[in-house]
PDB file of C-alpha atoms in Angstrom:
ATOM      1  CA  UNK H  22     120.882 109.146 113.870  1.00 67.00           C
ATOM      2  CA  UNK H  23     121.710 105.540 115.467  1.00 68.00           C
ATOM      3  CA  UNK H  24     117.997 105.529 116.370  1.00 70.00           C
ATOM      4  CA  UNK H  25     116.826 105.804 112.690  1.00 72.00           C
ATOM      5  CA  UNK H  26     119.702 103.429 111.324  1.00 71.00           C
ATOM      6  CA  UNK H  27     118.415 101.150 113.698  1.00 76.00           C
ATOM      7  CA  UNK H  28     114.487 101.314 112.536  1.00 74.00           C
ATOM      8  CA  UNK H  29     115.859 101.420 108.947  1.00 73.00           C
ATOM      9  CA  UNK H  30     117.979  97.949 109.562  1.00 75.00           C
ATOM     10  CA  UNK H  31     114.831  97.027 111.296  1.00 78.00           C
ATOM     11  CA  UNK H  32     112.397  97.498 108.321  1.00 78.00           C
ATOM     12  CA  UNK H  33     114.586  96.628 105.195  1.00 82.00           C
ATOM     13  CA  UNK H  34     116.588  93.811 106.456  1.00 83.00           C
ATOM     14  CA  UNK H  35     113.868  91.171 105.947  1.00 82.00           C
ATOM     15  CA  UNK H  36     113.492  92.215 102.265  1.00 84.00           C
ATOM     16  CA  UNK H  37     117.226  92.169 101.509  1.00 87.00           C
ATOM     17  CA  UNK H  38     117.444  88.376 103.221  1.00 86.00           C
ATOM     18  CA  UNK H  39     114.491  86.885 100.983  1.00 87.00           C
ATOM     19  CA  UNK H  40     115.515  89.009  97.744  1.00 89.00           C
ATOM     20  CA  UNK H  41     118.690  86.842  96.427  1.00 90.00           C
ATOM     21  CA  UNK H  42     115.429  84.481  96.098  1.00 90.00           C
ATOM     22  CA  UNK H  43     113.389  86.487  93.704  1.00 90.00           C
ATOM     23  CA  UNK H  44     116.083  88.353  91.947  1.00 92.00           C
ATOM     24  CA  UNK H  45     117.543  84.335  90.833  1.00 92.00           C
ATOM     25  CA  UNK H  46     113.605  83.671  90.469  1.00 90.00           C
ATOM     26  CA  UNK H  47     113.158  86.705  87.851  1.00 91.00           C
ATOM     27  CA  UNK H  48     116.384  85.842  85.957  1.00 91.00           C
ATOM     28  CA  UNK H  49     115.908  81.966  85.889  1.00 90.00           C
ATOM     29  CA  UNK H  50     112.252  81.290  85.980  1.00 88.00           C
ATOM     30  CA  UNK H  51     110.319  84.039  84.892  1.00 91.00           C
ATOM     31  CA  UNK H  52     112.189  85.998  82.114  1.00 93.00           C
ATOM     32  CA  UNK H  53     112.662  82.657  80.410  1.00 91.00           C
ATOM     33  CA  UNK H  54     108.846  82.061  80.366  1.00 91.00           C
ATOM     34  CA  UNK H  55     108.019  85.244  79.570  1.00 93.00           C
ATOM     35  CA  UNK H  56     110.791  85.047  76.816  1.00 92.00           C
ATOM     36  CA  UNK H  57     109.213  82.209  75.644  1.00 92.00           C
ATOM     37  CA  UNK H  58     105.578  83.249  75.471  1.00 93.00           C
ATOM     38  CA  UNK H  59     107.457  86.232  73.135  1.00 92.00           C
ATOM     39  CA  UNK H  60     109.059  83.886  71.084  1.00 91.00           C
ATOM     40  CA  UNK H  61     105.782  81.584  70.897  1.00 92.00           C
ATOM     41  CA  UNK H  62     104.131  84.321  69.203  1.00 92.00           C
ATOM     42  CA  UNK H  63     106.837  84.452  66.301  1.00 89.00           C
ATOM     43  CA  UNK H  64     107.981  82.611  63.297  1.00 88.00           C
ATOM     44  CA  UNK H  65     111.129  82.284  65.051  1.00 84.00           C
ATOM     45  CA  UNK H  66     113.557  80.054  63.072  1.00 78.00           C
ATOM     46  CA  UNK H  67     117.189  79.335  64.035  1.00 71.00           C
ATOM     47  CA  UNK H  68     118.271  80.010  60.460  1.00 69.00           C
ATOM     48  CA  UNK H  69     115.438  82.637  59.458  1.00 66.00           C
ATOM     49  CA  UNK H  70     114.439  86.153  60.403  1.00 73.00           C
ATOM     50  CA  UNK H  71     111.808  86.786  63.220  1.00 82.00           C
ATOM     51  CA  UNK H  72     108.371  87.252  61.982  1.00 86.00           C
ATOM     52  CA  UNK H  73     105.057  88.752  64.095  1.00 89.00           C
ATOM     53  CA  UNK H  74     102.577  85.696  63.139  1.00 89.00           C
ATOM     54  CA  UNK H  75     100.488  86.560  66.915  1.00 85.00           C
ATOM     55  CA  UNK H  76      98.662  83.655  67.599  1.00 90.00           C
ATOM     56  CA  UNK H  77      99.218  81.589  64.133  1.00 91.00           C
ATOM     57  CA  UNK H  78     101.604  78.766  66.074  1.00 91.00           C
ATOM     58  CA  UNK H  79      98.649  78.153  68.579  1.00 93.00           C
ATOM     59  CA  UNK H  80      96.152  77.993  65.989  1.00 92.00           C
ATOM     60  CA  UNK H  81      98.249  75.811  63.896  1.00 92.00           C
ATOM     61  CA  UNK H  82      98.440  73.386  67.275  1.00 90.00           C
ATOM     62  CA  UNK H  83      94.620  72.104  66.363  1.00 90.00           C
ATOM     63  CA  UNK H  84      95.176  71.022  63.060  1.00 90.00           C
ATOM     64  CA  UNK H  85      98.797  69.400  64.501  1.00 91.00           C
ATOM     65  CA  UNK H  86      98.051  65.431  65.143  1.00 93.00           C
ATOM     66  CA  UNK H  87     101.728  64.704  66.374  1.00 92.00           C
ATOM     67  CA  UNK H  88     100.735  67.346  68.628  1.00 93.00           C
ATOM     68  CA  UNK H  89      97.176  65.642  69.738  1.00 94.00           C
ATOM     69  CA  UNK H  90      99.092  62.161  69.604  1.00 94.00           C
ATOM     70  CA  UNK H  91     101.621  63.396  72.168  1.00 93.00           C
ATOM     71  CA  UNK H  92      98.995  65.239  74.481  1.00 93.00           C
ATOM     72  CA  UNK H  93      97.408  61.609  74.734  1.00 93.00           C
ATOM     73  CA  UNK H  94     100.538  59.780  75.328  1.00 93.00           C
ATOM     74  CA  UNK H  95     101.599  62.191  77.964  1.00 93.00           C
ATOM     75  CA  UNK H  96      98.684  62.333  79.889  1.00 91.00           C
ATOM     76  CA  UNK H  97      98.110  58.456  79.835  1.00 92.00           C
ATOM     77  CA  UNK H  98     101.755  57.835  81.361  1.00 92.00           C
ATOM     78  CA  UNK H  99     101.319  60.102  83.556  1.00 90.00           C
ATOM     79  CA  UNK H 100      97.917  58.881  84.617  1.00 90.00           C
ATOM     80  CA  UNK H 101      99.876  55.229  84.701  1.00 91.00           C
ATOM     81  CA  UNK H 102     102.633  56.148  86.321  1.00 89.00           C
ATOM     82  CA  UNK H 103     101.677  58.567  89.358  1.00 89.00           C
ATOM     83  CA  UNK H 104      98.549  57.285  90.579  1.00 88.00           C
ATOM     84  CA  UNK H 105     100.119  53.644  91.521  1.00 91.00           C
ATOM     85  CA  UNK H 106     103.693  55.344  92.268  1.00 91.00           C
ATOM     86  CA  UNK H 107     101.682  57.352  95.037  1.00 91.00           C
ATOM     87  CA  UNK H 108      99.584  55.175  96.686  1.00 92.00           C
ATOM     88  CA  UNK H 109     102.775  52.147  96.635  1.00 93.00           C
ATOM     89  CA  UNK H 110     104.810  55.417  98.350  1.00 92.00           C
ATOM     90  CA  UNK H 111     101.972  55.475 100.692  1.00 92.00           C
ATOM     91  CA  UNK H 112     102.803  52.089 101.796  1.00 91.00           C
ATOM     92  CA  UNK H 113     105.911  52.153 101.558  1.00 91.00           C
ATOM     93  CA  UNK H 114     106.336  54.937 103.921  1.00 91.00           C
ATOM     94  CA  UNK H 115     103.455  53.229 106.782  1.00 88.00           C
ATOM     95  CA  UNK H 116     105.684  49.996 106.619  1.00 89.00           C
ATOM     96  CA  UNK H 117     108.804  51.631 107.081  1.00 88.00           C
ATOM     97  CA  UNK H 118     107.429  53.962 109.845  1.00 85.00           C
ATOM     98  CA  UNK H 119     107.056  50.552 112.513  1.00 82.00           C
ATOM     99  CA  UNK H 120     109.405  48.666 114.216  1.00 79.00           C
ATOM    100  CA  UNK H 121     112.223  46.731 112.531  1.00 77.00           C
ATOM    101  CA  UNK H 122     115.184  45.573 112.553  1.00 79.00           C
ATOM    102  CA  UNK H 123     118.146  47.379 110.473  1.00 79.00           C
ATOM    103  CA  UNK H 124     115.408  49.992 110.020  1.00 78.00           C
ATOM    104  CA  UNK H 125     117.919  53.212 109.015  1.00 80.00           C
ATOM    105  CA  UNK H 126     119.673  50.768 106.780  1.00 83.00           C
ATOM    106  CA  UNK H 127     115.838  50.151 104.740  1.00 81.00           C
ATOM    107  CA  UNK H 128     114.964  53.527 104.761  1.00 80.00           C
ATOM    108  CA  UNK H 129     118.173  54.696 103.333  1.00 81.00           C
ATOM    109  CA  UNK H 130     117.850  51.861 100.966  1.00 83.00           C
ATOM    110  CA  UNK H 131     114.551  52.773  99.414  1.00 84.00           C
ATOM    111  CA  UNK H 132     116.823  56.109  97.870  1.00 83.00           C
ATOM    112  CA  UNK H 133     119.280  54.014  95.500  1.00 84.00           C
ATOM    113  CA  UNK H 134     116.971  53.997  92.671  1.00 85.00           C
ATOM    114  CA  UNK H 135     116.578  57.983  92.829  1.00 82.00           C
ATOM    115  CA  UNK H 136     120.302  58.798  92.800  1.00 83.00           C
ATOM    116  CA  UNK H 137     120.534  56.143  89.465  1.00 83.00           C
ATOM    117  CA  UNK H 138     121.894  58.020  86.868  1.00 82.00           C
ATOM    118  CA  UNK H 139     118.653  57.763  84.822  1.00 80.00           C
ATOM    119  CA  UNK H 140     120.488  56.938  81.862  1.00 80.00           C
ATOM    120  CA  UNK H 141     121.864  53.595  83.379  1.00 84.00           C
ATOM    121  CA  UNK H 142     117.914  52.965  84.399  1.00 82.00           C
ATOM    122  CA  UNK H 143     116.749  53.377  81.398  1.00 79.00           C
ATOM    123  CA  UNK H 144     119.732  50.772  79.468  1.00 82.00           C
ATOM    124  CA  UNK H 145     118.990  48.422  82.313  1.00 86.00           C
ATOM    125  CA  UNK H 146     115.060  48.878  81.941  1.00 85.00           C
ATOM    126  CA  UNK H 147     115.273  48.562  77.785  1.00 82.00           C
ATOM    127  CA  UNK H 148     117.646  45.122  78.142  1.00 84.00           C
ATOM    128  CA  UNK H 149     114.330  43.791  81.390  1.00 88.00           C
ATOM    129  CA  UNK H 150     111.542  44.882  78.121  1.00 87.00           C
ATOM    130  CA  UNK H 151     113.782  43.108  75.567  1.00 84.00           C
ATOM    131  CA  UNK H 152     111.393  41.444  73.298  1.00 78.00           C
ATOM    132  CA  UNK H 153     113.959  38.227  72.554  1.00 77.00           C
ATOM    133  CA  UNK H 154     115.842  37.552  76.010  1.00 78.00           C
ATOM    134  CA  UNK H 155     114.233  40.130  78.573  1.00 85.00           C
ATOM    135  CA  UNK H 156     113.228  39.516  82.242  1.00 88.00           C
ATOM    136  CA  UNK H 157     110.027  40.792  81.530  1.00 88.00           C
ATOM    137  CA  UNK H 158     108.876  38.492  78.951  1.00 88.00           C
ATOM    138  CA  UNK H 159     110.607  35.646  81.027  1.00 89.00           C
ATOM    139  CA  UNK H 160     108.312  35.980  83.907  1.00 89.00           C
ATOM    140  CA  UNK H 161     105.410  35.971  81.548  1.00 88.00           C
ATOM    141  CA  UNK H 162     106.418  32.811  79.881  1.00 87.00           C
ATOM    142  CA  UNK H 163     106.512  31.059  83.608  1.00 87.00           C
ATOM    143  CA  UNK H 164     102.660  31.980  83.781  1.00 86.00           C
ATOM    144  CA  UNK H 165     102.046  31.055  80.312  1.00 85.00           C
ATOM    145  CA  UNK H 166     101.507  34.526  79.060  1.00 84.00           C
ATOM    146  CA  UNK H 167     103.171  35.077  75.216  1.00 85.00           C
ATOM    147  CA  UNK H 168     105.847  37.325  75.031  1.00 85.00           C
ATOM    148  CA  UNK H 169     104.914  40.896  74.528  1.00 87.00           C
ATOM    149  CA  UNK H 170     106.721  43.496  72.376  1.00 88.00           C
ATOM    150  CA  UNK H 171     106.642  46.028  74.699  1.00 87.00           C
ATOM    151  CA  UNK H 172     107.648  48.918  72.351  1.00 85.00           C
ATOM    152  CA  UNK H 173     105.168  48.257  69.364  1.00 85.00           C
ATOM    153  CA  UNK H 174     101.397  49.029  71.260  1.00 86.00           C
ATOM    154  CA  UNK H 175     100.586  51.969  73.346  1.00 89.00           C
ATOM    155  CA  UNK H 176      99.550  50.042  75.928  1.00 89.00           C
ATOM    156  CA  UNK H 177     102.683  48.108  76.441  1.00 90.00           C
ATOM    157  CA  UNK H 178     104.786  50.914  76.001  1.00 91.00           C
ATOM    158  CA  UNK H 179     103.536  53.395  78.332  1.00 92.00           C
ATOM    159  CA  UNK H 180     103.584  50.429  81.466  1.00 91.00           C
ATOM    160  CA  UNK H 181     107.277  50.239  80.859  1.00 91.00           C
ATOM    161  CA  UNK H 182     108.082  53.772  81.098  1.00 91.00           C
ATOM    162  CA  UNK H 183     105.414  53.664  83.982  1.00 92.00           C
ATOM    163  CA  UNK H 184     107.493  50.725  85.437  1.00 91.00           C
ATOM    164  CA  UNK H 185     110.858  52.826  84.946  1.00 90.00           C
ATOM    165  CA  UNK H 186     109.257  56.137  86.391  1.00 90.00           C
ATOM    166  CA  UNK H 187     107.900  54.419  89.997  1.00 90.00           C
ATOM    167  CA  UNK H 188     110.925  52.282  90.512  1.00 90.00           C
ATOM    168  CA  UNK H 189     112.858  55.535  90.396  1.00 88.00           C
ATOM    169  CA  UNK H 190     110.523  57.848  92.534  1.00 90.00           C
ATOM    170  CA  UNK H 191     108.386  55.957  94.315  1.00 91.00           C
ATOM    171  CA  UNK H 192     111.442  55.661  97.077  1.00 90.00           C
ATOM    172  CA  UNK H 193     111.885  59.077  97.222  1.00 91.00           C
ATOM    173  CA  UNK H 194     107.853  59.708  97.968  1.00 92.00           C
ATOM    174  CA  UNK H 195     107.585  57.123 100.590  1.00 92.00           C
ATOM    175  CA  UNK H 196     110.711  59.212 102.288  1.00 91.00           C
ATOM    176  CA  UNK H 197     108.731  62.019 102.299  1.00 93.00           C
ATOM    177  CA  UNK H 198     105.804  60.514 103.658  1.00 93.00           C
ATOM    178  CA  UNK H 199     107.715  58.966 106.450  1.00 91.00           C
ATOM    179  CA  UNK H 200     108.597  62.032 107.238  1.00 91.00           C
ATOM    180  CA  UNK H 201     106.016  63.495 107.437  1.00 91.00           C
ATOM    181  CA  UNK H 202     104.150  60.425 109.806  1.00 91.00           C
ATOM    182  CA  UNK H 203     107.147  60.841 112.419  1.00 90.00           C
ATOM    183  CA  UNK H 204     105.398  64.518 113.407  1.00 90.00           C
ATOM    184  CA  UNK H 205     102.083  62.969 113.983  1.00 89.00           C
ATOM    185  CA  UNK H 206     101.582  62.743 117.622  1.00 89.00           C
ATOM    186  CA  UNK H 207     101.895  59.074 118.775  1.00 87.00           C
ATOM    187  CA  UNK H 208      98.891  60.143 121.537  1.00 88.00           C
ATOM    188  CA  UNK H 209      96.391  59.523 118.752  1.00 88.00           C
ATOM    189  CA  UNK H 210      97.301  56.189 118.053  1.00 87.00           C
ATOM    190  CA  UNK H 211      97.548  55.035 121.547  1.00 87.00           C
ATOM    191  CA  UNK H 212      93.788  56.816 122.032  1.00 88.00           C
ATOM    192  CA  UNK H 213      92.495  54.633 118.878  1.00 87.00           C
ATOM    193  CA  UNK H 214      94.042  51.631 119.980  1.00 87.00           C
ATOM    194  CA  UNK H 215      91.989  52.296 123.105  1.00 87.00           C
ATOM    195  CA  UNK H 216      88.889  52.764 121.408  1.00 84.00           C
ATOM    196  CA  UNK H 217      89.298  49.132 119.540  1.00 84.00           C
ATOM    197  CA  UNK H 218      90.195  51.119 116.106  1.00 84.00           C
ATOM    198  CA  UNK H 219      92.249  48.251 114.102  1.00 86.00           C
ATOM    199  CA  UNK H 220      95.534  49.270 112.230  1.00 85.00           C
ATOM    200  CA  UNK H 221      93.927  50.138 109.074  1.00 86.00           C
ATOM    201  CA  UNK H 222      90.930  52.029 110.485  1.00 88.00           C
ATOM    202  CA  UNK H 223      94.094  54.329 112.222  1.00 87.00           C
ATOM    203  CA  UNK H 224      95.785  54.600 108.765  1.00 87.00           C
ATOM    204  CA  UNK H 225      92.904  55.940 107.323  1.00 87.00           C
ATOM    205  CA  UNK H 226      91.172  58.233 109.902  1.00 87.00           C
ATOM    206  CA  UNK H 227      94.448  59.425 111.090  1.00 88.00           C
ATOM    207  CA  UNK H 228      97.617  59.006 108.992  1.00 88.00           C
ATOM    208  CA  UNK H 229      96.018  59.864 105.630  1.00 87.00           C
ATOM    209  CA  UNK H 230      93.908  62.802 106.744  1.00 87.00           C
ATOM    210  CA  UNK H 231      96.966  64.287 108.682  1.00 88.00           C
ATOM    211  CA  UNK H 232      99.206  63.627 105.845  1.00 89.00           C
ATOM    212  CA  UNK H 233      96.902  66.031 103.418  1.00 86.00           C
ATOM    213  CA  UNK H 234      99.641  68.712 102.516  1.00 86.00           C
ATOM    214  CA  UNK H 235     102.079  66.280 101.861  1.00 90.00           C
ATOM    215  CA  UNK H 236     100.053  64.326  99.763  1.00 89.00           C
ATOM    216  CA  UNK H 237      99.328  67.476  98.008  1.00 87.00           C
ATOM    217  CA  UNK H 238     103.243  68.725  97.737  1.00 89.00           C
ATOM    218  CA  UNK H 239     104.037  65.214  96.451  1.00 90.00           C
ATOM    219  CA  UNK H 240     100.729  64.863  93.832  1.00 88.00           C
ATOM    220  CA  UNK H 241     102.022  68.261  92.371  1.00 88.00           C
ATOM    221  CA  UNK H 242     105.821  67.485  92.124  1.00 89.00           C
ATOM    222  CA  UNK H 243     104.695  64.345  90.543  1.00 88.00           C
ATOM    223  CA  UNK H 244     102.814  66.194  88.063  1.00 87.00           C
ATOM    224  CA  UNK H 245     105.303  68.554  87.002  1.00 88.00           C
ATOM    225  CA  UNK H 246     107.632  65.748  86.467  1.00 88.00           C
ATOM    226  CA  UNK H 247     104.923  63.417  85.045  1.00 87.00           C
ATOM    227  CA  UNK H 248     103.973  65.541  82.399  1.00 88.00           C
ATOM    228  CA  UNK H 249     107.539  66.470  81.357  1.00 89.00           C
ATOM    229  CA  UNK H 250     108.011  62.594  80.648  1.00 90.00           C
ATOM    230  CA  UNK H 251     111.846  62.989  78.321  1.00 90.00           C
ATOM    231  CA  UNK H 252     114.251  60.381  78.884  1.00 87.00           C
ATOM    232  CA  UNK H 253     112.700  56.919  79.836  1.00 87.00           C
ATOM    233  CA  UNK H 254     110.540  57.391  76.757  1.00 89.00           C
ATOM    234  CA  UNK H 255     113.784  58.603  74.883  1.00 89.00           C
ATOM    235  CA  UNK H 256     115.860  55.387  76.068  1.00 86.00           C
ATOM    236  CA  UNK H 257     112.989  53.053  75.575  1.00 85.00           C
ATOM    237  CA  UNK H 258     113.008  54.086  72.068  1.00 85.00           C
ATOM    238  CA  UNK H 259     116.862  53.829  71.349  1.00 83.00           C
ATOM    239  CA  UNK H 260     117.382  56.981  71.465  1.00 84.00           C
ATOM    240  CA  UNK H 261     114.939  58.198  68.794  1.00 86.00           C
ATOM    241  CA  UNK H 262     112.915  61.261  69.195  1.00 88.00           C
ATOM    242  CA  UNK H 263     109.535  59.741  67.537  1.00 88.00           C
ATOM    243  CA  UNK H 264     109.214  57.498  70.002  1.00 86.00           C
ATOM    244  CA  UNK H 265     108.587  54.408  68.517  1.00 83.00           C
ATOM    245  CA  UNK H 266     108.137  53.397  64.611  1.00 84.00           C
ATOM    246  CA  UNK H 267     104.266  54.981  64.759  1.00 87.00           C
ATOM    247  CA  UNK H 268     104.816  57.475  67.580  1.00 89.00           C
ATOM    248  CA  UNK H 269     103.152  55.141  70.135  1.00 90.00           C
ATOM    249  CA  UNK H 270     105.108  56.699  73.238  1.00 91.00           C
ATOM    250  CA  UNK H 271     106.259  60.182  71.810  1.00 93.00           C
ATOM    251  CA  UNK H 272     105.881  62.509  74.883  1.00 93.00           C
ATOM    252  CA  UNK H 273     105.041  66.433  74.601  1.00 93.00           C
ATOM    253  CA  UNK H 274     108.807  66.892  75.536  1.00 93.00           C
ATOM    254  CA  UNK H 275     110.186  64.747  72.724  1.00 93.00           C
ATOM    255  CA  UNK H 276     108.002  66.782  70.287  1.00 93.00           C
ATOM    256  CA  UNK H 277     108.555  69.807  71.702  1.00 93.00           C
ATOM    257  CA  UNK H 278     112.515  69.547  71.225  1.00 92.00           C
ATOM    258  CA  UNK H 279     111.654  67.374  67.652  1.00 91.00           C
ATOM    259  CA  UNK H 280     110.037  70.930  66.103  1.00 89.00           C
ATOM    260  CA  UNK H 281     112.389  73.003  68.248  1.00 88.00           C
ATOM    261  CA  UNK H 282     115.677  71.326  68.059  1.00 85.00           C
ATOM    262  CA  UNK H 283     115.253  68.605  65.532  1.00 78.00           C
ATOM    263  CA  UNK H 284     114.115  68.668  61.901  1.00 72.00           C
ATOM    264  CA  UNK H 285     113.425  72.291  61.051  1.00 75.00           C
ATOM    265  CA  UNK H 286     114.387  74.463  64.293  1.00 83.00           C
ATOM    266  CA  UNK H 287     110.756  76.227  64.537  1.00 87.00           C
ATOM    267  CA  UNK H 288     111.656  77.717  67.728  1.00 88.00           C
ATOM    268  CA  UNK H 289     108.225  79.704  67.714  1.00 90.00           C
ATOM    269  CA  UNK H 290     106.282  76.650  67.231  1.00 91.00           C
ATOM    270  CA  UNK H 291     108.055  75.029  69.886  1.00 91.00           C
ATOM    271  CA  UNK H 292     107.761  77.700  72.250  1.00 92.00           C
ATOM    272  CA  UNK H 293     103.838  77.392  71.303  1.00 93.00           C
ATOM    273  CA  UNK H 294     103.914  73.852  72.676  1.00 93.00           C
ATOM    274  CA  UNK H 295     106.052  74.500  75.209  1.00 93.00           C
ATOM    275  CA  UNK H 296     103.617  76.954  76.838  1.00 94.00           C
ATOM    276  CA  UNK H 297     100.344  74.697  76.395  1.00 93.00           C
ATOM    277  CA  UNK H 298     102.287  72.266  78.494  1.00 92.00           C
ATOM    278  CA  UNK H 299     103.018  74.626  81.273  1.00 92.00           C
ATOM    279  CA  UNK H 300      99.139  75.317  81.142  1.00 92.00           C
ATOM    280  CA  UNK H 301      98.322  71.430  81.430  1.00 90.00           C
ATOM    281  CA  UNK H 302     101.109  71.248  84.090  1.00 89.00           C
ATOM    282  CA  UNK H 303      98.742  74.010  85.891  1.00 90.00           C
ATOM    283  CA  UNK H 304      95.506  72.515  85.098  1.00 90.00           C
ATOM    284  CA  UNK H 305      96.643  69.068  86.243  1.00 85.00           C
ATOM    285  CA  UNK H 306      97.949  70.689  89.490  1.00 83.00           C
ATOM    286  CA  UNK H 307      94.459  72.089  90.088  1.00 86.00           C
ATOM    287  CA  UNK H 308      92.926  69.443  89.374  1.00 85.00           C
ATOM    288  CA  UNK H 309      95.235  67.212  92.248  1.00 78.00           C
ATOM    289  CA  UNK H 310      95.102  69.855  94.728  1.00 78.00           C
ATOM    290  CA  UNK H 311      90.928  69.645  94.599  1.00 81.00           C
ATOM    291  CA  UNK H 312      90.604  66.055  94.131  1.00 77.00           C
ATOM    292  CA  UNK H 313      93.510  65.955  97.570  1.00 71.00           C
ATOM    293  CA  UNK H 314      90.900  68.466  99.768  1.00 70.00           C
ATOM    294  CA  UNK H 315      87.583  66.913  98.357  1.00 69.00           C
ATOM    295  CA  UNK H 316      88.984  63.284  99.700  1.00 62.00           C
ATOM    296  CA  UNK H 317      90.447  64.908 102.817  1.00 57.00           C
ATOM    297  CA  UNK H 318      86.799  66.189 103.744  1.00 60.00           C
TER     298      UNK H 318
END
């Protein structure tokens, strides 16, 4: 009898330590999506009954320019935003991982913008984009530039949100890189310094190949949250959900909670957006993780 408790503790006591995992999982992450693919499928209003309409909401997506005006906007900050925040985390993290003085001191440093309530960054950011009196348009007028009105053109408007979104991650990437460079061996580098390879031959042949699942784990995390682009655009735009006067920086989120939450509570046709953005999420993802192995090769 002990003997087969024993065997039994044996064989189910792995899948009762990883299950508090999947049953939270199930309840939290995948009954809501599935609940929303449901709902996506329905003319689902707050106020309204709950009508079978199939794949009407998707359909109606095509014909939706708000909809096609948001796609773009998303996709361009997050184009704008990740690619430099990356690369500058890259840095970041290679400067931080030599010799210097106060060093624990820096690194912890590089983490203040990340625990910024983003609210706060994105009052302080709005006053630096100011059209009248801001910081932004002050440093241009040294160099002779004209002031810019950073909220009226697309192109202005998505580099501030781009400016808000890397000063508050790029910190926390370059800590995970860092990380990440402290388990490389330090025999390689002495055995390329040997072999006459300068510093930035070793970055590249060695710290940036070795680095490939992190750079991965980071481009993917940066996607999600890329593409789910909410409250800089939201503060940039005092606060209104159109973001900006002609929809110049309206994200898929804003729109998503405009139709879902806003104006006429079309829960179904929100839920119809809301699942063509987890599919770009996953595209986007794919499309990192072979673009991070092709360059690895």
């Amino acid at each position: 009898m002990r003997h087969r408790l024993s065997r039994l503790d044996t064989t189910l006591s792995p899948y009762l330590y990883v299950a508090p995992f999947f049953v939270l999982f199930a309840v939290f992450g995948l009954f809501p999506l599935l609940y929303t693919l449901w709902v996506s499928l329905h003319d689902w209003n707050l106020l309204g009954g709950h009508t079978f309409v199939g794949l009407d909401n998707y359909t109606a997506l095509l014909d939706d320019e708000h909809f096609w005006n948001a796609t773009g906007n998303t996709v361009g900050m997050f184009v704008l935003s990740t690619v430099p925040q990356l690369l500058l985390a890259l840095a970041i993290a290679n400067a931080l991982h030599k010799r210097m003085r106060a060093r624990t001191a820096v690194r912890l440093g590089i983490l203040l913008p990340n625990i910024t309530s983003v609210a706060a960054v994105g009052i302080v950011f709005s006053l630096l984009f100011a059209n009248n009196f801001g910081l932004a348009n002050w440093v241009l007028g040294l160099a002779g530039v004209d002031p810019v009105n950073w909220t009226a053109e697309k192109w202005s408007s998505w580099s501030a949100i781009a400016v808000m979104v890397d000063w508050r991650w790029t910190g926390w990437n370059a800590l995970i890189y860092l990380a990440a460079m402290q388990t490389i061996p330090a025999d390689l580098y002495e055995a390329a310094a040997i072999e006459g390879a300068s510093a930035w031959k070793q970055f590249w042949r060695i710290t940036v190949p070795l680095l490939r699942p992190t750079i991965l784990f980071t481009a993917i995390i940066a996607t999600i949250g890329g593409m789910q682009l909410f409250a800089e655009p939201l503060l940039l735009a005092s606060g209104r959900i159109e973001g900006g006067s002609l929809r110049q920086f309206q994200t898929l989120s804003m729109y998503i909670y405009e139709r879902a939450f806003g104006r006429d509570f079309d829960y179904g046709y929100g839920s119809a957006m809301a699942w063509v953005l987890f599919l770009l999420i996953l595209v986007a993802s794919l499309i990192n993780f072979a673009l991070v192995r092709r360059g690895a090769r």
